[in-house]
Structure formats: C-alpha cells, structure tokens
Coordinates of C-alpha atoms and ligand atoms in Angstrom, one line a residue:
X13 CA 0.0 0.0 0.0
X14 CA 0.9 3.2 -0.2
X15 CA 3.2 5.3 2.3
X16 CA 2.9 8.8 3.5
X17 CA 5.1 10.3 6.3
X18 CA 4.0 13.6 7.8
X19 CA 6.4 15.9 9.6
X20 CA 4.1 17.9 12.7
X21 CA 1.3 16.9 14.4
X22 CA 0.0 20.7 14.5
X23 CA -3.7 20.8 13.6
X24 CA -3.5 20.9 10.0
X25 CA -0.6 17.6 10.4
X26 CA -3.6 16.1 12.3
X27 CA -6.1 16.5 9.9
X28 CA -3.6 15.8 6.5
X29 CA -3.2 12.4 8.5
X30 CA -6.8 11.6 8.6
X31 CA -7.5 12.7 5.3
X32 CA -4.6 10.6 3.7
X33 CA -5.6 7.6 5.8
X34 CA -8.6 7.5 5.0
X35 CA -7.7 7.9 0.9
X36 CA -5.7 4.5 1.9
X37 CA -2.2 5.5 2.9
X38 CA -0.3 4.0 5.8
X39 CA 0.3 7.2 7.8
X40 CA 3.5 8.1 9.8
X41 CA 3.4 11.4 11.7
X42 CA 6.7 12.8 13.3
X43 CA 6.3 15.3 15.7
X44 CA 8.9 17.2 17.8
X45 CA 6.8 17.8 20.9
X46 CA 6.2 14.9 22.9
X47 CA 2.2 15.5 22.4
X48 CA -0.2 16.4 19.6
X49 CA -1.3 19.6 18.6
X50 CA 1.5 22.1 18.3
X51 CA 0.0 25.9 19.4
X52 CA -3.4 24.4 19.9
X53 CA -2.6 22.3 23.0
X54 CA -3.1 23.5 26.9
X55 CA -1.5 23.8 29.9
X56 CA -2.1 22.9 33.9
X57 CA -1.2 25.0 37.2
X58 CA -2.7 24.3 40.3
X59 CA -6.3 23.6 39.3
X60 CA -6.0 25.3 36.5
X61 CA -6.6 24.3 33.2
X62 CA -6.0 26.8 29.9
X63 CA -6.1 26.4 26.4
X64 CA -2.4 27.4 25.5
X65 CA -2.8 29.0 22.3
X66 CA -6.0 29.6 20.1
X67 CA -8.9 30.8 21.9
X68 CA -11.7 32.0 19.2
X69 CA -13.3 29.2 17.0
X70 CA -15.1 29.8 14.1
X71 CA -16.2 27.2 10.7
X72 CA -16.7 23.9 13.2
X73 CA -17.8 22.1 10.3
X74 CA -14.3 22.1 9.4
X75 CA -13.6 19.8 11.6
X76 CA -16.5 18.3 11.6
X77 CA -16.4 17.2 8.4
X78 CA -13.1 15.2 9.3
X79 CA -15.4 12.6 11.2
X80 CA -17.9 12.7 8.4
X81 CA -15.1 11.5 6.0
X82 CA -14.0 9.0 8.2
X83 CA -17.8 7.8 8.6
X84 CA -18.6 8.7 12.3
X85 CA -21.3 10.8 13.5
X86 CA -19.0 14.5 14.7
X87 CA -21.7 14.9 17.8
X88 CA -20.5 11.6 18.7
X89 CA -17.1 12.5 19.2
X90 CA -16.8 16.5 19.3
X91 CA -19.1 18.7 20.3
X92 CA -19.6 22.1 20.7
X93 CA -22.0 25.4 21.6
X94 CA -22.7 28.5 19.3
X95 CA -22.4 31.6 21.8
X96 CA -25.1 33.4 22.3
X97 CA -22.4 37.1 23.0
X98 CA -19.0 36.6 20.3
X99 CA -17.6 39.0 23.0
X100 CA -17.9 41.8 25.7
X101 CA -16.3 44.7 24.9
X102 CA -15.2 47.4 27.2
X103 CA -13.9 50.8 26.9
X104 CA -12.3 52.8 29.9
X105 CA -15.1 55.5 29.6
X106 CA -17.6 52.7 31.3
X107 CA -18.6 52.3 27.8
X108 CA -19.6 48.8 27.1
X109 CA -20.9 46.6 24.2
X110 CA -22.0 43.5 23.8
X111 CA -21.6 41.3 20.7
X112 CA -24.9 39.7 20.9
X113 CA -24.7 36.6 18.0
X114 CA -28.2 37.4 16.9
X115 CA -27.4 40.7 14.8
X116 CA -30.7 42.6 15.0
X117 CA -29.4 42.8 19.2
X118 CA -26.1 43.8 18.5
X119 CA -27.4 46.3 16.2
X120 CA -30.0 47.8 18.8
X121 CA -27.1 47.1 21.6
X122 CA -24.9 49.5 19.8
X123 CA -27.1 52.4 18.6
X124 CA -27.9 52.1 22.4
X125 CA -25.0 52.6 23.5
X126 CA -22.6 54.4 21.3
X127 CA -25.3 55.9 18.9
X128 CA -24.3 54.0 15.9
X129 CA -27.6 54.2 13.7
X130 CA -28.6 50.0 13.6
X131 CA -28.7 50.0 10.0
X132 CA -25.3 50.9 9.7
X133 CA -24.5 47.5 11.3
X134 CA -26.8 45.3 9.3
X135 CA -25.7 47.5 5.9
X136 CA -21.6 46.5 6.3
X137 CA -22.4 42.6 7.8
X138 CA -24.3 42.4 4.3
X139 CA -20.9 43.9 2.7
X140 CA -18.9 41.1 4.5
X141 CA -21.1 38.6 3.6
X142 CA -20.9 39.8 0.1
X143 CA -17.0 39.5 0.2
X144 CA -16.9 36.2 1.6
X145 CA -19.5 34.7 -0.9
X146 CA -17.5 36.2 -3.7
X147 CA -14.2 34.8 -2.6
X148 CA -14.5 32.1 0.1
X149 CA -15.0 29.8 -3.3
X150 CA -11.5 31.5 -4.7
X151 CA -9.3 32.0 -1.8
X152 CA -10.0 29.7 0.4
X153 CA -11.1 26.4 -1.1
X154 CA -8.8 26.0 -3.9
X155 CA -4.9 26.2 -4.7
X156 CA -4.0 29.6 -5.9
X157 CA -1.3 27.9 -7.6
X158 CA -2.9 26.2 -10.4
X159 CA -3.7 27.9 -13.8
X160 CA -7.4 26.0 -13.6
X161 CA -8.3 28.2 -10.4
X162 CA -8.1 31.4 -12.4
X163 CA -10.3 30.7 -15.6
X164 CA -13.1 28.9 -13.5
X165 CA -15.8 30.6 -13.7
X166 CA -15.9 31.6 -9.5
X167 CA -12.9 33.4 -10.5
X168 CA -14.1 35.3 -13.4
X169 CA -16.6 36.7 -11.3
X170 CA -14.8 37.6 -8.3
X171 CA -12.4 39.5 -11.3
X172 CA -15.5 41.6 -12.1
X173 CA -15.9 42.9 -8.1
X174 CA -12.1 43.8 -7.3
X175 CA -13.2 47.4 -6.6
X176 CA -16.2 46.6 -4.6
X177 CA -14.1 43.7 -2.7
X178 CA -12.2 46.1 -1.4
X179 CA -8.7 45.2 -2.3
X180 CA -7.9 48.9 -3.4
X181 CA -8.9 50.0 0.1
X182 CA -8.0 49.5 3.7
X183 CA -10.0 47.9 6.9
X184 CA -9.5 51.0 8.3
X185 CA -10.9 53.3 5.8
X186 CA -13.8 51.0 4.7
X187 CA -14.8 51.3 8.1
X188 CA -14.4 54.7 9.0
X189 CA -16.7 54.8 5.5
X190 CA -19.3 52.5 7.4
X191 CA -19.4 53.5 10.9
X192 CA -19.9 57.4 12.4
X193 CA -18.6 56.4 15.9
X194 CA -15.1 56.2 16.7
X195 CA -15.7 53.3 19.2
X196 CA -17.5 51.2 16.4
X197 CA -14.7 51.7 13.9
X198 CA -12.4 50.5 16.4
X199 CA -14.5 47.4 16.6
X200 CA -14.8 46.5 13.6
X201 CA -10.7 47.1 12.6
X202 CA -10.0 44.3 15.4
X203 CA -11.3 41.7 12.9
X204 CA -7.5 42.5 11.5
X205 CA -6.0 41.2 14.1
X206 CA -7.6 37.6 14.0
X207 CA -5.0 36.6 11.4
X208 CA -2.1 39.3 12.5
X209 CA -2.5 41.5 10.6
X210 CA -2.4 45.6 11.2
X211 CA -6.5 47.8 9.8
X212 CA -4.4 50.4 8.5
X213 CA -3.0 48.6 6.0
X214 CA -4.7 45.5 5.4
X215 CA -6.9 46.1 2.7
X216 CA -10.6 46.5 3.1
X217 CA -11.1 42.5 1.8
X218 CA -10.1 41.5 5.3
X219 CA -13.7 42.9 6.2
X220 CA -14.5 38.8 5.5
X221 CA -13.7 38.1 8.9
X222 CA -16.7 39.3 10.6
X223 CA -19.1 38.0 8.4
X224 CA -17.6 34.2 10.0
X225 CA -18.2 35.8 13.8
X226 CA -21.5 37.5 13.1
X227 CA -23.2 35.6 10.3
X228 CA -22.2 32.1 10.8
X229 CA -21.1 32.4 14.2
X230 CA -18.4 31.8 17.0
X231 CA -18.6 28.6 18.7
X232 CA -16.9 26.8 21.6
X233 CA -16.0 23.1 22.0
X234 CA -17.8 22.0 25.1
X235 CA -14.5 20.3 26.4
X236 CA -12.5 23.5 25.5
X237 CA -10.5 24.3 22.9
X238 CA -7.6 21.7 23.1
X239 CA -10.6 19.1 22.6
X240 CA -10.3 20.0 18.7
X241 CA -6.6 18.5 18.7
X242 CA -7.5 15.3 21.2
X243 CA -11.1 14.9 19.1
X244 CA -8.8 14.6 16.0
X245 CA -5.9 12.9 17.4
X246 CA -8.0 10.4 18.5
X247 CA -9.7 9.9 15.1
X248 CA -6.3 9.8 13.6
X249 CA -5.4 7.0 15.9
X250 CA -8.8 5.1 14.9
X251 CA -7.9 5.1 11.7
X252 CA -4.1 3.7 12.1
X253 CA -2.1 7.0 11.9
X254 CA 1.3 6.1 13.9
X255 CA 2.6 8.8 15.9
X256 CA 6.3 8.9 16.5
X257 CA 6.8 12.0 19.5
X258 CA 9.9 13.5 20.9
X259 CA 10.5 13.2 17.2
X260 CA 12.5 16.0 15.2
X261 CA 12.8 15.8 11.7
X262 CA 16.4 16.6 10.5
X263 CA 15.9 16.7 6.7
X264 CA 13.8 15.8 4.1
X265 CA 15.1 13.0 2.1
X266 CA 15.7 14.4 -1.8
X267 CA 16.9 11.8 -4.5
X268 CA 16.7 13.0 -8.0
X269 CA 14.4 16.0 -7.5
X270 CA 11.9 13.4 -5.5
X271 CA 11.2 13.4 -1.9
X272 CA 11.7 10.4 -0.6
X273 CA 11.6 9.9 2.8
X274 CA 12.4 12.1 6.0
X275 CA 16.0 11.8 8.6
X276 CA 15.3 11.4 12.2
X277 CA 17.8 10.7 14.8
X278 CA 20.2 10.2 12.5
X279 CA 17.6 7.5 11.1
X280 CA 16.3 7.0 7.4
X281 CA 12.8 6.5 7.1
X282 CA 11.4 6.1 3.6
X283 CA 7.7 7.0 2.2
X284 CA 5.7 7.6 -1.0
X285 CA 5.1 11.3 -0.4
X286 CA 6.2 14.0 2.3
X287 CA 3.9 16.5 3.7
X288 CA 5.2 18.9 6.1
X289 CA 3.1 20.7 8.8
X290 CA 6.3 22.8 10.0
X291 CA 6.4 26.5 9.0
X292 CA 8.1 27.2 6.0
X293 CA 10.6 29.5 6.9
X294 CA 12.1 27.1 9.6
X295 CA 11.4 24.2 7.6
X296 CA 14.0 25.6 3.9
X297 CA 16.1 27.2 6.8
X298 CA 16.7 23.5 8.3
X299 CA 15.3 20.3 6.8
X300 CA 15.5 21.7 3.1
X301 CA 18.1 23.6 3.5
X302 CA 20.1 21.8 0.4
X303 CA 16.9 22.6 -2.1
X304 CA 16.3 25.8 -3.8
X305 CA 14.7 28.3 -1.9
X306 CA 11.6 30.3 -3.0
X307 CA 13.1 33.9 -1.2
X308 CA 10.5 36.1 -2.3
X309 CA 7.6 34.2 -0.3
X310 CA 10.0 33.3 2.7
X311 CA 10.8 37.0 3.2
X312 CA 7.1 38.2 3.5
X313 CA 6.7 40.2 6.4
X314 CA 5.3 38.0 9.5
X315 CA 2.0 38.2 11.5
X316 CA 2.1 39.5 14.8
X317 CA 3.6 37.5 18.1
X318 CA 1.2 37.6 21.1
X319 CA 2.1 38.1 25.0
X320 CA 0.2 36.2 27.0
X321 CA -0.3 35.9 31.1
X322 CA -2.0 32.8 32.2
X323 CA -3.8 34.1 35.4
X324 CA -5.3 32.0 38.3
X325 CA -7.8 34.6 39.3
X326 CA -9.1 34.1 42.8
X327 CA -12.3 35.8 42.5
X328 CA -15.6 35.4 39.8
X329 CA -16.5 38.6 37.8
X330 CA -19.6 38.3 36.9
X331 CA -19.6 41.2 34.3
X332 CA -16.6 39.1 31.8
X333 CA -18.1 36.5 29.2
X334 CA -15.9 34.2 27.9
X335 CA -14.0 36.5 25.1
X336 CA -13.6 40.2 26.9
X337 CA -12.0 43.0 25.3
X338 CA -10.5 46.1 27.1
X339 CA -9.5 48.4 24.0
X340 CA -7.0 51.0 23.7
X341 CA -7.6 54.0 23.7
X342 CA -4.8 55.1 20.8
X343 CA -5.4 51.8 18.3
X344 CA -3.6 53.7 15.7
X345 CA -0.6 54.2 18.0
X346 CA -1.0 50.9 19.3
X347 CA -0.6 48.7 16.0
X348 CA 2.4 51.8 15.1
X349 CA 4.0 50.0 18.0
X350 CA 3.3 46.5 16.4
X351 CA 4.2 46.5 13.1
X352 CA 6.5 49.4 12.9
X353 CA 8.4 50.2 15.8
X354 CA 8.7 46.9 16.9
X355 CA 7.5 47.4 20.1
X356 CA 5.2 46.8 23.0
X357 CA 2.5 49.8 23.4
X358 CA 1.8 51.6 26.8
X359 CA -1.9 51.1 26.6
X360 CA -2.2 48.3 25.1
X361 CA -5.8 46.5 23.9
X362 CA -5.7 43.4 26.5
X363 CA -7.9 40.4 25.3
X364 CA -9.3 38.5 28.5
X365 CA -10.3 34.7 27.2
X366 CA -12.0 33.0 30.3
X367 CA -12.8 29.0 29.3
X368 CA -14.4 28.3 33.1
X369 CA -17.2 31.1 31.8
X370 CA -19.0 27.8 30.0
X371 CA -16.7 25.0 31.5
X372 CA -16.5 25.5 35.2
X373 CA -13.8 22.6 35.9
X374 CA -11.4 25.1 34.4
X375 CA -10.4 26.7 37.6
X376 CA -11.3 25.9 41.4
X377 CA -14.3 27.0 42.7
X378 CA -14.8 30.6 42.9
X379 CA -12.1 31.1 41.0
X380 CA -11.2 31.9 37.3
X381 CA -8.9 30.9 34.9
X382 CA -7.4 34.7 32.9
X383 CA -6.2 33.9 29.6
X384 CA -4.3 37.7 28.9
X385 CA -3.1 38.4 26.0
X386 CA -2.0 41.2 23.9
X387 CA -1.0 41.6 20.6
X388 CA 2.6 42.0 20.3
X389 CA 5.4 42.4 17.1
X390 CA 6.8 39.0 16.3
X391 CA 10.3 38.5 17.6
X392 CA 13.4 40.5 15.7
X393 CA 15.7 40.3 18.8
X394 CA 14.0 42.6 21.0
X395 CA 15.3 43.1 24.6
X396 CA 12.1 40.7 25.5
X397 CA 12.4 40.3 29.0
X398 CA 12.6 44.0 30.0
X399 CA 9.3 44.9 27.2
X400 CA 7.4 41.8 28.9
X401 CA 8.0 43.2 32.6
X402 CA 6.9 46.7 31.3
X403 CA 4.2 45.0 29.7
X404 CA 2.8 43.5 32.9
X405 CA 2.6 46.1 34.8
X406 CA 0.5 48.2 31.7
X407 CA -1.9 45.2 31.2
X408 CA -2.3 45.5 35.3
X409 CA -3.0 49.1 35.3
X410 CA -5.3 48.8 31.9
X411 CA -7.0 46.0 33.9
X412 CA -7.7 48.0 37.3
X413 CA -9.0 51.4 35.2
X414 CA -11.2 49.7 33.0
X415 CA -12.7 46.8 35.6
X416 CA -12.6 49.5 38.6
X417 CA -10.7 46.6 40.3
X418 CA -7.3 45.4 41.8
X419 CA -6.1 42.8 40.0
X420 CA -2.8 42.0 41.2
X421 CA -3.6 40.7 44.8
X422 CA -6.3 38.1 42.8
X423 CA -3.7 36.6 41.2
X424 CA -2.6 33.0 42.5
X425 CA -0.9 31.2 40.0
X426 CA 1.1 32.9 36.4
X427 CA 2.4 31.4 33.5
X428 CA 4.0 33.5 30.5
X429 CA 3.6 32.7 26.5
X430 CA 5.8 35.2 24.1
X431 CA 7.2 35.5 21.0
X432 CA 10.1 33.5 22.0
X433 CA 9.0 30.6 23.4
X434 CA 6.0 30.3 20.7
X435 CA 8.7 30.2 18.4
X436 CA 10.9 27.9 20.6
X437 CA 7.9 25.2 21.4
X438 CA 6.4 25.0 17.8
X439 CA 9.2 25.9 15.5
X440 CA 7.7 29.0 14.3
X441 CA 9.1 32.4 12.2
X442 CA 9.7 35.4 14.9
X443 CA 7.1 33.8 17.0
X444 CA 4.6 34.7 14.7
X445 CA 0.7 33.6 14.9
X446 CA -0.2 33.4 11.4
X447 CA 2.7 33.0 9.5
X448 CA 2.7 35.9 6.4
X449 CA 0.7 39.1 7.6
X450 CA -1.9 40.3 5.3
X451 CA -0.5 44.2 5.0
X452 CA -0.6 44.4 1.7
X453 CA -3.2 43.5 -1.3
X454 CA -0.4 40.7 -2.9
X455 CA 0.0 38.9 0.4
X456 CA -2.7 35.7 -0.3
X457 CA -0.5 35.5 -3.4
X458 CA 2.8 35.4 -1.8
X459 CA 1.9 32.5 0.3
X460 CA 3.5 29.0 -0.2
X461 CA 1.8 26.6 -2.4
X462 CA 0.2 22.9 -0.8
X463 CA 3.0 21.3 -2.9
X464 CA 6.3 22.0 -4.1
X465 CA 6.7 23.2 -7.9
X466 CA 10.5 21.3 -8.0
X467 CA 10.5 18.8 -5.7
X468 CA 8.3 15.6 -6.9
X469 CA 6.3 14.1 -3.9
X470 CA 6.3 17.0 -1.7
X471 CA 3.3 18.8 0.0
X472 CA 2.7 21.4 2.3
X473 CA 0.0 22.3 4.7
X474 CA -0.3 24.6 7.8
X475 CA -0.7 28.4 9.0
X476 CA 2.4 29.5 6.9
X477 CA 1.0 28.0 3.8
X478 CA -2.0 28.9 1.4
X479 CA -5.0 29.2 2.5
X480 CA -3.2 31.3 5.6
X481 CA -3.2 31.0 9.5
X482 CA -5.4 30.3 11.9
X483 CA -7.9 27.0 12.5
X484 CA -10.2 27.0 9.8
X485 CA -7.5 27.8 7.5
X486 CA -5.2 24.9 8.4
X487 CA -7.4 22.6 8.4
X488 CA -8.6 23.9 4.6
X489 CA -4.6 23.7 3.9
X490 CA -4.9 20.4 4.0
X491 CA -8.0 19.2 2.1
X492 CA -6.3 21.5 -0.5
X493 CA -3.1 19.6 -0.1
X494 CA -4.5 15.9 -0.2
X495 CA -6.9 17.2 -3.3
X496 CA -3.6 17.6 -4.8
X497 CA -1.8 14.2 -3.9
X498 CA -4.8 12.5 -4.9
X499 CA -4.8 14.1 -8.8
X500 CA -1.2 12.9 -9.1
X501 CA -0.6 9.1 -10.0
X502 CA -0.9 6.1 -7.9
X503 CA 2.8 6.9 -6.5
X504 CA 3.3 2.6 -7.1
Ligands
FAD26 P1 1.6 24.4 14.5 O1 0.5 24.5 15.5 O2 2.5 25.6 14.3 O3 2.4 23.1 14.7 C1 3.5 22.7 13.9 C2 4.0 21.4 14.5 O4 5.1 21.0 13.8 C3 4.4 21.6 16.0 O5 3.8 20.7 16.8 C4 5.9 21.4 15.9 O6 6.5 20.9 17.1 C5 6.0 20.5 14.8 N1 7.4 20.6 14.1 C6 8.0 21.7 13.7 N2 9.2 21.3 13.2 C7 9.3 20.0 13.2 C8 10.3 19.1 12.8 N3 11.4 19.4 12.2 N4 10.0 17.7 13.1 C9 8.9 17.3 13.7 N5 7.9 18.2 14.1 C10 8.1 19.5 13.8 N6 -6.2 30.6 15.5 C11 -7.5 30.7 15.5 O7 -8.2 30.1 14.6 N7 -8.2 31.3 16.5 C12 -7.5 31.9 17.5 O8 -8.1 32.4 18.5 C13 -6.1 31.9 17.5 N8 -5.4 32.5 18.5 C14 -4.1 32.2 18.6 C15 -3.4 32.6 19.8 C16 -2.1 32.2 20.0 C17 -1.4 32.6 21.2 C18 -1.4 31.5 19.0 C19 0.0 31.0 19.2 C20 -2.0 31.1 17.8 C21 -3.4 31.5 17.6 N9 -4.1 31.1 16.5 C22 -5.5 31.2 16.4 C23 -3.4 30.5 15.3 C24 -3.5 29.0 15.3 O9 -3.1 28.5 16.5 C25 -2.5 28.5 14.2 O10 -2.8 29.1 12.9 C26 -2.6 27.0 14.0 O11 -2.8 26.3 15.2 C27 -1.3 26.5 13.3 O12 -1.4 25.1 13.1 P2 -0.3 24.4 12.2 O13 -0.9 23.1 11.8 O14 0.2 25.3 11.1 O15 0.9 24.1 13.1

C-alpha cells in the first residue's frame, strides 16, 4: 500500500493524516513535541486548566467534516455550543458593548450605547457577507497555484468585483466609510487582528472576517479548545495513523528532484510522499536547506507574536463573558507600536479569554482561569524580558482602570507565552501567529503553495501555507493539499 510520512502533528498535520488515511495511505506522523497539537494544545497550574494557544473558533464544520469523511457521527465525538455574546467589549469611559450573535441585538445594543444608527451594522455585515460569498470559493477552497483556479468561472466573477471587494482600500478606511462612531470603527478594525495582521494597512477585503463571527457564528468546543486537537488525534489514531513524538525531523530526504523519505535521529525512514506541517521559513532554513529556496515568499513580512499571562484569578466577575476586550484607547498608535516600531504599546488593547465562563472545571471554585493576552510584534531580537516586565505592569493598570478593580492581589498562580517561546515550542518564524501578515493587497499570493513546484512528492499544509493562518485555514490547507496528492498518480 501506499506510504505517507507527515512531519508535525500541529492541527493541519492532524487533519492531513486523517485525510490521507482515509484515501488508503499507511500514515507516519513525526512530531517534535512529545504530544499532539502544536500551538493548539493546553496547559495545567494548580487547578487550573488553559487552552495554550487559540482561543476563538469559528467554521466547526471544518472539523467536523473530518469525522464525516472517516464515517462517524461528529456529535458523537466532538461537540460544541454557538455563543449566544461573540464578545464583551469594554472601553475605559464605562462604555460597554455586547456582541450579541443574533445581529438585529447587536445592532440595537450599539445604537444604544454608542449611537451607531442600527442599520449601519446590518448595511456592512451584508458587505462582508458579500465579500466572503464572492471569494470564500476563490481564496479559500482551492490552490491559488494552479492555472485551472483562475479561468473557472468563480474566478471570473470575483475578477469583475475587485473594486467593490475592497482590495484597493484598507480595513481601516472601509470602516471609517461604514461607521460614524469612533468606538465602532475601532470594533470592527480588530477583525485585523484575527490573522495578524495591522486595519491600517490591510486592505478592506479582510472585512471577510466578521461575516464568519456575526453571520455564521463563533462557537466553543464544550470540552474547551484543546478538545479539537484530542477529538482529531484520536480519530487519527482510529484510523491507524502512527505517531512517533519526541521526534525532530532533520531533513527531508531528496533523491533525483523526488522526496523520498524524511532523517530522524540520524535514522532513514522512507515514504511515497512527504507532507510537512512545519512552518516554512524554519522548515527551507533546516530540513530543506540543500533545495532551492523560494526567497520572495519566505521573506514576506510575518504576522504578529502575542504576549500572553496565564492568570489564576481568585475571584468570579460576573460582568466578563468568555471573550472580553479592554480596547485601547490610541489603536492607531498601538498597531504603530506592532508593526512598525517593533515594540510593546503603553496602553495596550488586552484580550481577557476566560474558558471556566461555559466549562467550570477550568479553575477551582470561585475562582477563574485569565487567559491575557496582547498583541505584540513578532520577535526581531528585541530586549524581551525587560518589554514583557513593562508589559505587565501596563496590562495590570489597563486591567484595574477599566474593571474598577485590583487585580494583582487576585492573582494566585502565572504562567508567560511570548514570542520567543511560541517560536521555541512550535518551530515558528519570529514567533509569529499566522505565518505571512496580510499588510498588503499581494499577500494571499505570496503564500507558499500545498506542494512543491520542484520537488516531486512534496506537499505542504499549515498556517504558513495557502490558505493562511489560523484554524479553519489549516485545516482547509490540508483538504487542499490531499486534493492535490490524490490528482497525481498512484505513486506505485
Ligand atoms: P503548528 O501549531 O504551528 O504546529 C506545527 C507542529 O510541527 C508543532 O507541533 C511542531 O512541534 C512541529 N514541528 C516543527 N518542526 C518539526 C520538525 N522538524 N520535526 C517534527 N515536528 C516539527 N487561530 C484561530 O483560529 N483562533 C484563535 O483564536 C487563535 N489564537 C491564537 C493565539 C495564539 C497565542 C497562537 C500562538 C495562535 C493562535 N491562532 C489562532 C493561530 C493558530 O493557533 C494556528 O494558525 C494553528 O494552530 C497553526 O497550526 P499548524 O498546523 O500550522 O501548526
């Protein structure tokens, strides 16, 4: 039969693995870590349980449709709640919004209380939807790096609504177009950040995003979000995927412009095909460093990093949901700081994720587990320790203003996430979240393909490759990717 080894068991490695076993290959995943699941996995301290990484979970049928391939009922194995409020945001003014997942709410809920005129709201969610139904089929479901995906018809019409799109304009400027308030433009230029990306420059395309949070919805697993990596793992497993951990892969194995098999430990191990989850920047910098090396797309610049605190809070607050935004009040300055000065901001927009919100085991009783994060420039050498120590004490402060509170003494137990170690633990660019940012209107172009264009055998899936970063997009990297192995010859 016929051999496949995959090199990262991050969640697009998990789900290329299913998808290839279940097209009949024998399926060998190596994985550095000694667990599954790369940023998506979780940590433990004290009673405490956090999701490590990704926090916001949008497109479920993603991964449902994994279990649907395999032939199992998804409810069976992974399930999951749509939330009634996407998130709580909060202003230190005492203004406060809620983003009520039934839109005609969230559109009363904010001419209430910031005097946005409702319409406006239902007016640009009808924009994003427009955007995503003209190029959801395009972008996101297809390799952009076949002639075919360019002269079928999808394409030709998306060609005809460039303008309209967006793609001449920015996030920020569409939506200072959209909205009269200050506070709502702000809202709506966050959905930049959910693939690292900076509203000033992005362009107005990225206005996609929010048409997933609002129109479809944002959902959460019931067993929090690591359950999407052990849910698929486990799948993997039922369907004989063999996991090798504690498991680096030194080089891909090239013979006569064919990849042939990977090196670990000093070990040959031979396959069929090669399909590697790493990101690509590490992966021609280390196991392909003897092939050709595609500069232009490796020197895109790179999402932002994220700083995050892992807080044991000894106390409930009833007024936080389970995604809780405390915004800045300079977000101009603030993403100056990120993507051009390299640097931390002094008031910066802190992100409060709390899991024991819908899943109570998630922190002792009367008690809650903080997820803090901020968004951060990915790592260029930085003096990191003394920005993170600043850092703290600004989240702190934002924290106490905006909550009327005093966090510090609530704090039991701490753990840190930064650029660093995110780039340490899974191998990634600078730390970065989402591999390339999406500051400019070429940057879904200058993504890596699923496959390589010289080396025979060779396929690629995961946040640093087309589609882009993020969940939903990994996991569509690699039904892209095993579209693609299974148009090419029986490899026997
Ligand atoms: P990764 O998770 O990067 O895993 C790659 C795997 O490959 C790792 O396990 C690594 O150990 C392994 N590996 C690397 N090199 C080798 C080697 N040589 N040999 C063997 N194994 C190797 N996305 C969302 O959708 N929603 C969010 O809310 C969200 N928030 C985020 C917050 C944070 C703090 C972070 C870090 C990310 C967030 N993301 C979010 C992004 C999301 O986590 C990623 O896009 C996605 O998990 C990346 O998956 P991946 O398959 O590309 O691989």
């Amino acid at each position: 039969s016929k051999s496949a080894i995959v090199i990262g068991a991050g969640i697009a490695g998990l789900a290329a693995s299913i998808r290839l076993a279940i097209k009949g290959y024998q399926v060998n995943v190596f994985e550095a870590n000694a667990f599954p699941g790369g940023k998506l996995s979780e940590i433990e301290i004290k009673g405490y349980r956090f999701d490590a990484g990704p926090s916001l979970f949008t497109l479920p049928e993603q991964v449902e449709e994994l279990f649907q391939l395999a032939g199992k009922d998804p409810k069976e194995h992974f399930d999951y709640i749509k939330l009634p409020v996407a998130c709580h945001y909060f202003w230190e003014d005492g203004a406060q919004v809620k983003a009520y997942a039934d839109i005609n709410r969230f559109a009363d809920e904010v001419e209430t209380k910031l005097g946005e005129p409702a319409d406006h709201v239902r007016k640009s969610l009808k924009r994003s939807a427009f955007i995503y139904e003209s190029l959801a089929p395009l972008f996101m479901h297809r390799s952009l790096h076949q002639l075919k995906t360019w002269t079928n018809k999808d394409a030709l019409k998306s060609y005809l609504k460039l303008g309209k799109l967006g793609i001449f304009s920015t996030m920020y400027k569409a939506n200072a177009r959209q909205f009269k308030q200050a506070k709502m433009v702000q809202l709506f230029n966050r959905y930049a950040t959910y693939n690292g990306s900076n509203p000033y420059e992005t362009p107005a395309t990225l206005n996609i995003i929010p048409h997933l949070e609002f129109n479809i919805g944002a959902f959460f697993p019931k067993k929090g979000m690591h359950d999407i990596t052990l849910s698929l793992y486990k799948l993997a497993l039922e369907l004989g995927v063999i996991f090798k951990f504690n498991s680096k892969v030194e080089e891909i194995i090239v013979a006569n412009q064919k990849a042939i098999g990977v090196k670990v430990k000093g070990q040959d191990h031979l396959t069929d095909i090669v399909v590697n989850n790493m990101d690509m920047v590490n992966a021609y910098k280390t196991i392909l460093k003897e092939e050709k090396q595609p500069k232009l797309l490796l020197n895109q610049p790179k999402s932002s990093s994220a700083l995050i605190f892992y807080w044991g809070i000894k106390k409930v607050f009833p007024e936080l949901d389970l995604h809780n935004i405390l915004f800045s009040e300079d977000y101009k300055a603030e993403f100056d700081h990120i993507f051009h000065k390299k640097r931390i901001y002094e008031d910066p927009t802190v992100y409060i994720n709390i899991t024991s919100v819908y899943k109570p085991d998630d922190a002792p009783e009367g008690c809650m587990n903080w997820f803090t994060m901020i968004n951060v420039p990915n790592n260029q050498g930085q003096n990191w320790d003394s920005m993170i120590n600043e850092a703290r004490k600004n989240i702190i402060a934002k924290i106490n203003r905006t909550l009327n509170t005093d966090i510090e003494p609530l704090i039991e137990v701490e753990d840190i996430l930064e650029p660093r170690t995110i780039e340490s633990r899974t191998s990634s660019a600078n730390g970065a979240l989402y591999g390339n940012s999406s500051n400019n209107m070429y940057a879904a172009f200058l993504r890596h393909a699923n496959y390589s264009s010289n080396i025979k055998n060779l396929y690629f899936c995961g946040g640093s490759v087309h589609p882009g970063g993020g969940i939903p997009l990994c996991l569509l990297s690699a039904k892209i990717m095993t579209e693609m192995v299974s148009k090419e010859k029986d490899p026997k």
